Amino acid sequence: MNMLFKATKFVVAAALLAGLSTASMAKERVYKWKLATTWGPTLSPFIDAPTNMAKMVEEMSNGRLVIEVDASNKHKSAFGILDMVKGGQYDMGHSASYYWKGKDINTMPFSTMPFGMTTAEQYAWFYHGGGMALMEKTYSKHGILSFPGGSTGNQMGGWFRKEINSVEDLKGLKMRIPGFAGEVMAKLGLTVTNIAPGELYTSLERGTIDALEWVGPGMDINMGFHKVAPYYYTGWHEPGLDLHFMVNERAFKKLPKDLQEILITAMRVSAYDMYIQNYHMSADAWSKIASEYPNIKIKTFPKEVMDALKQTNKELRAEMVKDQPLLKEILDSQEAYQKKVRKWTEMSDYLYLKDNL
Ligand code: CA
C-alpha cells in the first residue's frame, strides 16, 4: 500500500466520521415551531397550504423540524397573525398580505391589485421580476420573512342581493371587500368592511353586510352565500390573489441551513399545490353550477360600472403613493412588469383561448 493511498483512505475515513457525528448531532436537535393561520380548520384549500407544508417539512427533515398549525378557532385572532409572528408568539403565519394594510400600507400590493397581474404573471414578478426583493424590503421592518403562499387564480367579483345596473346601485351598499379594491369601493360610496372568514355567511344572512366577495365557486358555494345573495358577478379586483407565509426572522436564523432550505422548498411546493387544488375545486363547482344551483344569476358589471371602477382605481393609486415612496416603488415595479409580461400573455394564452373557446 503506497503512502498516497493510505493518506486518501485516512481522509475518507475521517470525513465519514466527521459527517456521521455532525449528522447524529443534528439529528438530536428537534426544532418545534408553531404556525398561526387566519383560516378555520376545515377551510380548504387555504388551510391545506400550511398543513401540507408542515407535513412536508417534518418528512423531509426526518422529524427535525416539527410545525404545529393552529387554525383560527385555536388562537381566536384571524387578523392578528402579523402581530403574533412579529412578537414571536408564533414562529410562522399563513394569511393574506393585504389584511395588514391598516398597519403598513406597503404590505397591500403583495396579495393582488385590481386590474393587476394574473397568477402566472405575478409569480413571474415575485421570483424573476424583483417582487421578492421588494417584499423583503417591506417585511424586514417587522422582523419577518414573507414568501408566496398559494394563489387563488382570478377571483369572482362577489355576491349581491340585487342586480347592479349602475354606479348608483352600488352607492350605500355595505360590502366585505379587502385590499385596494376595498379602497376603490369606498371611494365609490360603499361602506367597506373586512370580516373574518368564519363570520362571512352570518354577516350576509343577518344583513350586517349587503354584499361580499370571497374567492370563487370552489370556495364560495361551500359557504352558502348564494342562498341569500344570488347575483354572482365576475371579477375585476383580485386577478391573481396570493396568500403568504410569514416567518419570524430570528427563529429562521436559528435553524441550520438544511432546515432553512427544506422550509423554503416546502412553502413553495405547498403554495403551488394550493393553487391547483383551488383551480380544480372551482372547475368542479362551475361544471355543476347551472344544474345544481339554478337560482344563481351569473352577471358581469355593466360598462358604466367597470369604467367607474377603472377610473377610481387610477385616481386612488395616484393619491395613495403621495408621501409613500416604498408603496410607489412596489406599484411602479408591478405595473412596469405587468406591461411587459402582458404582451406575452396576450400572444400566448389570450390568443389561444380567444380562438379555441
Ligand atoms: Ca377575495
PDB file of N, CA and C in Angstrom, residues 174-239:
ATOM      1  N   LYS A 174     -73.303  48.048   1.925  1.00  0.00           N
ATOM      2  CA  LYS A 174     -72.268  47.644   2.881  1.00  0.00           C
ATOM      3  C   LYS A 174     -71.650  46.367   2.323  1.00  0.00           C
ATOM      4  N   MET A 175     -70.361  46.414   2.055  1.00  0.00           N
ATOM      5  CA  MET A 175     -69.728  45.268   1.399  1.00  0.00           C
ATOM      6  C   MET A 175     -68.437  44.845   2.080  1.00  0.00           C
ATOM      7  N   ARG A 176     -68.256  43.539   2.174  1.00  0.00           N
ATOM      8  CA  ARG A 176     -66.972  42.998   2.636  1.00  0.00           C
ATOM      9  C   ARG A 176     -66.095  42.863   1.403  1.00  0.00           C
ATOM     10  N   ILE A 177     -65.047  43.646   1.347  1.00  0.00           N
ATOM     11  CA  ILE A 177     -64.088  43.548   0.247  1.00  0.00           C
ATOM     12  C   ILE A 177     -62.759  44.144   0.727  1.00  0.00           C
ATOM     13  N   PRO A 178     -61.720  43.316   0.847  1.00  0.00           N
ATOM     14  CA  PRO A 178     -60.450  43.823   1.405  1.00  0.00           C
ATOM     15  C   PRO A 178     -59.529  44.466   0.360  1.00  0.00           C
ATOM     16  N   GLY A 179     -58.341  44.840   0.807  1.00  0.00           N
ATOM     17  CA  GLY A 179     -57.285  45.296  -0.100  1.00  0.00           C
ATOM     18  C   GLY A 179     -57.566  46.630  -0.778  1.00  0.00           C
ATOM     19  N   PHE A 180     -56.870  46.858  -1.882  1.00  0.00           N
ATOM     20  CA  PHE A 180     -57.015  48.106  -2.622  1.00  0.00           C
ATOM     21  C   PHE A 180     -58.415  48.226  -3.228  1.00  0.00           C
ATOM     22  N   ALA A 181     -58.991  47.063  -3.599  1.00  0.00           N
ATOM     23  CA  ALA A 181     -60.348  47.064  -4.162  1.00  0.00           C
ATOM     24  C   ALA A 181     -61.345  47.636  -3.153  1.00  0.00           C
ATOM     25  N   GLY A 182     -61.126  47.359  -1.871  1.00  0.00           N
ATOM     26  CA  GLY A 182     -61.982  47.909  -0.826  1.00  0.00           C
ATOM     27  C   GLY A 182     -61.902  49.430  -0.793  1.00  0.00           C
ATOM     28  N   GLU A 183     -60.687  49.949  -1.009  1.00  0.00           N
ATOM     29  CA  GLU A 183     -60.490  51.413  -1.047  1.00  0.00           C
ATOM     30  C   GLU A 183     -61.241  52.008  -2.248  1.00  0.00           C
ATOM     31  N   VAL A 184     -61.189  51.298  -3.377  1.00  0.00           N
ATOM     32  CA  VAL A 184     -61.868  51.764  -4.593  1.00  0.00           C
ATOM     33  C   VAL A 184     -63.378  51.822  -4.346  1.00  0.00           C
ATOM     34  N   MET A 185     -63.912  50.744  -3.772  1.00  0.00           N
ATOM     35  CA  MET A 185     -65.350  50.685  -3.494  1.00  0.00           C
ATOM     36  C   MET A 185     -65.760  51.780  -2.503  1.00  0.00           C
ATOM     37  N   ALA A 186     -64.918  52.024  -1.508  1.00  0.00           N
ATOM     38  CA  ALA A 186     -65.238  53.063  -0.514  1.00  0.00           C
ATOM     39  C   ALA A 186     -65.317  54.432  -1.183  1.00  0.00           C
ATOM     40  N   LYS A 187     -64.389  54.670  -2.108  1.00  0.00           N
ATOM     41  CA  LYS A 187     -64.366  55.957  -2.822  1.00  0.00           C
ATOM     42  C   LYS A 187     -65.604  56.108  -3.719  1.00  0.00           C
ATOM     43  N   LEU A 188     -66.149  54.943  -4.137  1.00  0.00           N
ATOM     44  CA  LEU A 188     -67.355  54.983  -4.975  1.00  0.00           C
ATOM     45  C   LEU A 188     -68.642  55.114  -4.141  1.00  0.00           C
ATOM     46  N   GLY A 189     -68.485  55.168  -2.818  1.00  0.00           N
ATOM     47  CA  GLY A 189     -69.666  55.412  -1.985  1.00  0.00           C
ATOM     48  C   GLY A 189     -70.207  54.200  -1.234  1.00  0.00           C
ATOM     49  N   LEU A 190     -69.465  53.099  -1.210  1.00  0.00           N
ATOM     50  CA  LEU A 190     -69.909  51.941  -0.432  1.00  0.00           C
ATOM     51  C   LEU A 190     -69.310  52.025   0.979  1.00  0.00           C
ATOM     52  N   THR A 191     -69.934  51.337   1.912  1.00  0.00           N
ATOM     53  CA  THR A 191     -69.346  51.201   3.239  1.00  0.00           C
ATOM     54  C   THR A 191     -68.615  49.868   3.232  1.00  0.00           C
ATOM     55  N   VAL A 192     -67.303  49.957   3.380  1.00  0.00           N
ATOM     56  CA  VAL A 192     -66.492  48.761   3.183  1.00  0.00           C
ATOM     57  C   VAL A 192     -65.963  48.226   4.506  1.00  0.00           C
ATOM     58  N   THR A 193     -65.976  46.904   4.615  1.00  0.00           N
ATOM     59  CA  THR A 193     -65.508  46.284   5.845  1.00  0.00           C
ATOM     60  C   THR A 193     -64.767  44.989   5.521  1.00  0.00           C
ATOM     61  N   ASN A 194     -63.982  44.521   6.481  1.00  0.00           N
ATOM     62  CA  ASN A 194     -63.378  43.187   6.343  1.00  0.00           C
ATOM     63  C   ASN A 194     -63.914  42.354   7.501  1.00  0.00           C
ATOM     64  N   ILE A 195     -64.232  41.111   7.215  1.00  0.00           N
ATOM     65  CA  ILE A 195     -64.840  40.224   8.209  1.00  0.00           C
ATOM     66  C   ILE A 195     -64.101  38.898   8.170  1.00  0.00           C
ATOM     67  N   ALA A 196     -63.845  38.304   9.331  1.00  0.00           N
ATOM     68  CA  ALA A 196     -63.144  37.013   9.376  1.00  0.00           C
ATOM     69  C   ALA A 196     -63.935  35.961   8.602  1.00  0.00           C
ATOM     70  N   PRO A 197     -63.230  35.063   7.905  1.00  0.00           N
ATOM     71  CA  PRO A 197     -63.905  34.084   7.051  1.00  0.00           C
ATOM     72  C   PRO A 197     -65.045  33.323   7.741  1.00  0.00           C
ATOM     73  N   GLY A 198     -64.848  32.973   9.003  1.00  0.00           N
ATOM     74  CA  GLY A 198     -65.850  32.187   9.721  1.00  0.00           C
ATOM     75  C   GLY A 198     -67.149  32.935   9.994  1.00  0.00           C
ATOM     76  N   GLU A 199     -67.135  34.270   9.836  1.00  0.00           N
ATOM     77  CA  GLU A 199     -68.340  35.064  10.139  1.00  0.00           C
ATOM     78  C   GLU A 199     -69.002  35.629   8.886  1.00  0.00           C
ATOM     79  N   LEU A 200     -68.476  35.262   7.721  1.00  0.00           N
ATOM     80  CA  LEU A 200     -68.974  35.859   6.478  1.00  0.00           C
ATOM     81  C   LEU A 200     -70.445  35.541   6.205  1.00  0.00           C
ATOM     82  N   TYR A 201     -70.795  34.256   6.291  1.00  0.00           N
ATOM     83  CA  TYR A 201     -72.161  33.868   5.938  1.00  0.00           C
ATOM     84  C   TYR A 201     -73.182  34.526   6.861  1.00  0.00           C
ATOM     85  N   THR A 202     -72.928  34.470   8.171  1.00  0.00           N
ATOM     86  CA  THR A 202     -73.852  35.047   9.154  1.00  0.00           C
ATOM     87  C   THR A 202     -74.013  36.545   8.910  1.00  0.00           C
ATOM     88  N   SER A 203     -72.907  37.235   8.624  1.00  0.00           N
ATOM     89  CA  SER A 203     -72.977  38.679   8.385  1.00  0.00           C
ATOM     90  C   SER A 203     -73.858  39.010   7.182  1.00  0.00           C
ATOM     91  N   LEU A 204     -73.758  38.179   6.149  1.00  0.00           N
ATOM     92  CA  LEU A 204     -74.564  38.405   4.938  1.00  0.00           C
ATOM     93  C   LEU A 204     -76.028  38.051   5.210  1.00  0.00           C
ATOM     94  N   GLU A 205     -76.242  36.955   5.893  1.00  0.00           N
ATOM     95  CA  GLU A 205     -77.599  36.490   6.170  1.00  0.00           C
ATOM     96  C   GLU A 205     -78.343  37.470   7.083  1.00  0.00           C
ATOM     97  N   ARG A 206     -77.644  37.996   8.084  1.00  0.00           N
ATOM     98  CA  ARG A 206     -78.286  38.921   9.036  1.00  0.00           C
ATOM     99  C   ARG A 206     -78.375  40.350   8.532  1.00  0.00           C
ATOM    100  N   GLY A 207     -77.761  40.609   7.371  1.00  0.00           N
ATOM    101  CA  GLY A 207     -77.847  41.966   6.821  1.00  0.00           C
ATOM    102  C   GLY A 207     -76.832  42.945   7.401  1.00  0.00           C
ATOM    103  N   THR A 208     -75.844  42.438   8.129  1.00  0.00           N
ATOM    104  CA  THR A 208     -74.762  43.307   8.605  1.00  0.00           C
ATOM    105  C   THR A 208     -74.056  43.867   7.372  1.00  0.00           C
ATOM    106  N   ILE A 209     -73.999  43.043   6.333  1.00  0.00           N
ATOM    107  CA  ILE A 209     -73.489  43.494   5.030  1.00  0.00           C
ATOM    108  C   ILE A 209     -74.517  43.133   3.946  1.00  0.00           C
ATOM    109  N   ASP A 210     -74.482  43.879   2.836  1.00  0.00           N
ATOM    110  CA  ASP A 210     -75.405  43.616   1.718  1.00  0.00           C
ATOM    111  C   ASP A 210     -74.753  42.780   0.638  1.00  0.00           C
ATOM    112  N   ALA A 211     -73.427  42.784   0.614  1.00  0.00           N
ATOM    113  CA  ALA A 211     -72.699  42.105  -0.467  1.00  0.00           C
ATOM    114  C   ALA A 211     -71.321  41.707   0.059  1.00  0.00           C
ATOM    115  N   LEU A 212     -70.738  40.751  -0.610  1.00  0.00           N
ATOM    116  CA  LEU A 212     -69.365  40.387  -0.247  1.00  0.00           C
ATOM    117  C   LEU A 212     -68.684  39.732  -1.424  1.00  0.00           C
ATOM    118  N   GLU A 213     -67.384  39.810  -1.424  1.00  0.00           N
ATOM    119  CA  GLU A 213     -66.614  38.976  -2.345  1.00  0.00           C
ATOM    120  C   GLU A 213     -65.812  38.049  -1.462  1.00  0.00           C
ATOM    121  N   TRP A 214     -65.636  36.799  -1.913  1.00  0.00           N
ATOM    122  CA  TRP A 214     -64.806  35.873  -1.151  1.00  0.00           C
ATOM    123  C   TRP A 214     -63.729  35.336  -2.087  1.00  0.00           C
ATOM    124  N   VAL A 215     -63.975  34.250  -2.830  1.00  0.00           N
ATOM    125  CA  VAL A 215     -62.909  33.728  -3.682  1.00  0.00           C
ATOM    126  C   VAL A 215     -63.434  33.386  -5.079  1.00  0.00           C
ATOM    127  N   GLY A 216     -64.052  32.241  -5.184  1.00  0.00           N
ATOM    128  CA  GLY A 216     -64.557  31.759  -6.471  1.00  0.00           C
ATOM    129  C   GLY A 216     -65.482  30.601  -6.164  1.00  0.00           C
ATOM    130  N   PRO A 217     -66.077  29.990  -7.204  1.00  0.00           N
ATOM    131  CA  PRO A 217     -67.122  28.996  -6.933  1.00  0.00           C
ATOM    132  C   PRO A 217     -66.684  27.830  -6.042  1.00  0.00           C
ATOM    133  N   GLY A 218     -65.447  27.386  -6.171  1.00  0.00           N
ATOM    134  CA  GLY A 218     -64.978  26.248  -5.379  1.00  0.00           C
ATOM    135  C   GLY A 218     -65.097  26.486  -3.889  1.00  0.00           C
ATOM    136  N   MET A 219     -64.799  27.687  -3.445  1.00  0.00           N
ATOM    137  CA  MET A 219     -64.876  28.005  -2.015  1.00  0.00           C
ATOM    138  C   MET A 219     -66.195  28.693  -1.649  1.00  0.00           C
ATOM    139  N   ASP A 220     -66.726  29.513  -2.566  1.00  0.00           N
ATOM    140  CA  ASP A 220     -67.913  30.323  -2.234  1.00  0.00           C
ATOM    141  C   ASP A 220     -69.163  29.480  -2.020  1.00  0.00           C
ATOM    142  N   ILE A 221     -69.372  28.490  -2.900  1.00  0.00           N
ATOM    143  CA  ILE A 221     -70.622  27.724  -2.826  1.00  0.00           C
ATOM    144  C   ILE A 221     -70.690  26.922  -1.523  1.00  0.00           C
ATOM    145  N   ASN A 222     -69.530  26.434  -1.063  1.00  0.00           N
ATOM    146  CA  ASN A 222     -69.487  25.739   0.232  1.00  0.00           C
ATOM    147  C   ASN A 222     -69.934  26.637   1.378  1.00  0.00           C
ATOM    148  N   MET A 223     -69.750  27.955   1.196  1.00  0.00           N
ATOM    149  CA  MET A 223     -70.113  28.906   2.254  1.00  0.00           C
ATOM    150  C   MET A 223     -71.619  29.209   2.256  1.00  0.00           C
ATOM    151  N   GLY A 224     -72.304  28.922   1.138  1.00  0.00           N
ATOM    152  CA  GLY A 224     -73.762  29.118   1.087  1.00  0.00           C
ATOM    153  C   GLY A 224     -74.229  30.524   0.773  1.00  0.00           C
ATOM    154  N   PHE A 225     -73.323  31.391   0.287  1.00  0.00           N
ATOM    155  CA  PHE A 225     -73.695  32.791   0.032  1.00  0.00           C
ATOM    156  C   PHE A 225     -74.882  32.912  -0.940  1.00  0.00           C
ATOM    157  N   HIS A 226     -74.947  31.971  -1.899  1.00  0.00           N
ATOM    158  CA  HIS A 226     -75.990  32.030  -2.936  1.00  0.00           C
ATOM    159  C   HIS A 226     -77.398  31.958  -2.355  1.00  0.00           C
ATOM    160  N   LYS A 227     -77.517  31.415  -1.145  1.00  0.00           N
ATOM    161  CA  LYS A 227     -78.852  31.286  -0.542  1.00  0.00           C
ATOM    162  C   LYS A 227     -79.449  32.645  -0.188  1.00  0.00           C
ATOM    163  N   VAL A 228     -78.572  33.623   0.099  1.00  0.00           N
ATOM    164  CA  VAL A 228     -79.084  34.948   0.488  1.00  0.00           C
ATOM    165  C   VAL A 228     -78.762  36.064  -0.498  1.00  0.00           C
ATOM    166  N   ALA A 229     -77.787  35.846  -1.364  1.00  0.00           N
ATOM    167  CA  ALA A 229     -77.406  36.896  -2.324  1.00  0.00           C
ATOM    168  C   ALA A 229     -77.113  36.221  -3.666  1.00  0.00           C
ATOM    169  N   PRO A 230     -78.146  36.034  -4.483  1.00  0.00           N
ATOM    170  CA  PRO A 230     -78.000  35.181  -5.679  1.00  0.00           C
ATOM    171  C   PRO A 230     -77.275  35.794  -6.881  1.00  0.00           C
ATOM    172  N   TYR A 231     -77.024  37.115  -6.874  1.00  0.00           N
ATOM    173  CA  TYR A 231     -76.354  37.727  -8.037  1.00  0.00           C
ATOM    174  C   TYR A 231     -74.833  37.575  -7.869  1.00  0.00           C
ATOM    175  N   TYR A 232     -74.256  36.802  -8.784  1.00  0.00           N
ATOM    176  CA  TYR A 232     -72.833  36.434  -8.671  1.00  0.00           C
ATOM    177  C   TYR A 232     -72.066  37.080  -9.829  1.00  0.00           C
ATOM    178  N   TYR A 233     -71.238  38.092  -9.478  1.00  0.00           N
ATOM    179  CA  TYR A 233     -70.560  38.892 -10.511  1.00  0.00           C
ATOM    180  C   TYR A 233     -69.150  38.387 -10.826  1.00  0.00           C
ATOM    181  N   THR A 234     -68.757  38.585 -12.067  1.00  0.00           N
ATOM    182  CA  THR A 234     -67.402  38.217 -12.485  1.00  0.00           C
ATOM    183  C   THR A 234     -66.409  39.253 -11.928  1.00  0.00           C
ATOM    184  N   GLY A 235     -65.142  38.884 -11.940  1.00  0.00           N
ATOM    185  CA  GLY A 235     -64.151  39.670 -11.190  1.00  0.00           C
ATOM    186  C   GLY A 235     -63.448  40.778 -11.944  1.00  0.00           C
ATOM    187  N   TRP A 236     -62.896  41.675 -11.187  1.00  0.00           N
ATOM    188  CA  TRP A 236     -62.082  42.796 -11.682  1.00  0.00           C
ATOM    189  C   TRP A 236     -60.988  43.147 -10.670  1.00  0.00           C
ATOM    190  N   HIS A 237     -61.203  42.686  -9.444  1.00  0.00           N
ATOM    191  CA  HIS A 237     -60.500  43.234  -8.287  1.00  0.00           C
ATOM    192  C   HIS A 237     -59.355  42.370  -7.774  1.00  0.00           C
ATOM    193  N   GLU A 238     -59.408  41.034  -8.015  1.00  0.00           N
ATOM    194  CA  GLU A 238     -58.361  40.162  -7.491  1.00  0.00           C
ATOM    195  C   GLU A 238     -57.975  39.145  -8.571  1.00  0.00           C
ATOM    196  N   PRO A 239     -57.241  39.613  -9.594  1.00  0.00           N
ATOM    197  CA  PRO A 239     -56.954  38.739 -10.736  1.00  0.00           C
ATOM    198  C   PRO A 239     -55.991  37.601 -10.440  1.00  0.00           C
TER     199      PRO A 239
END
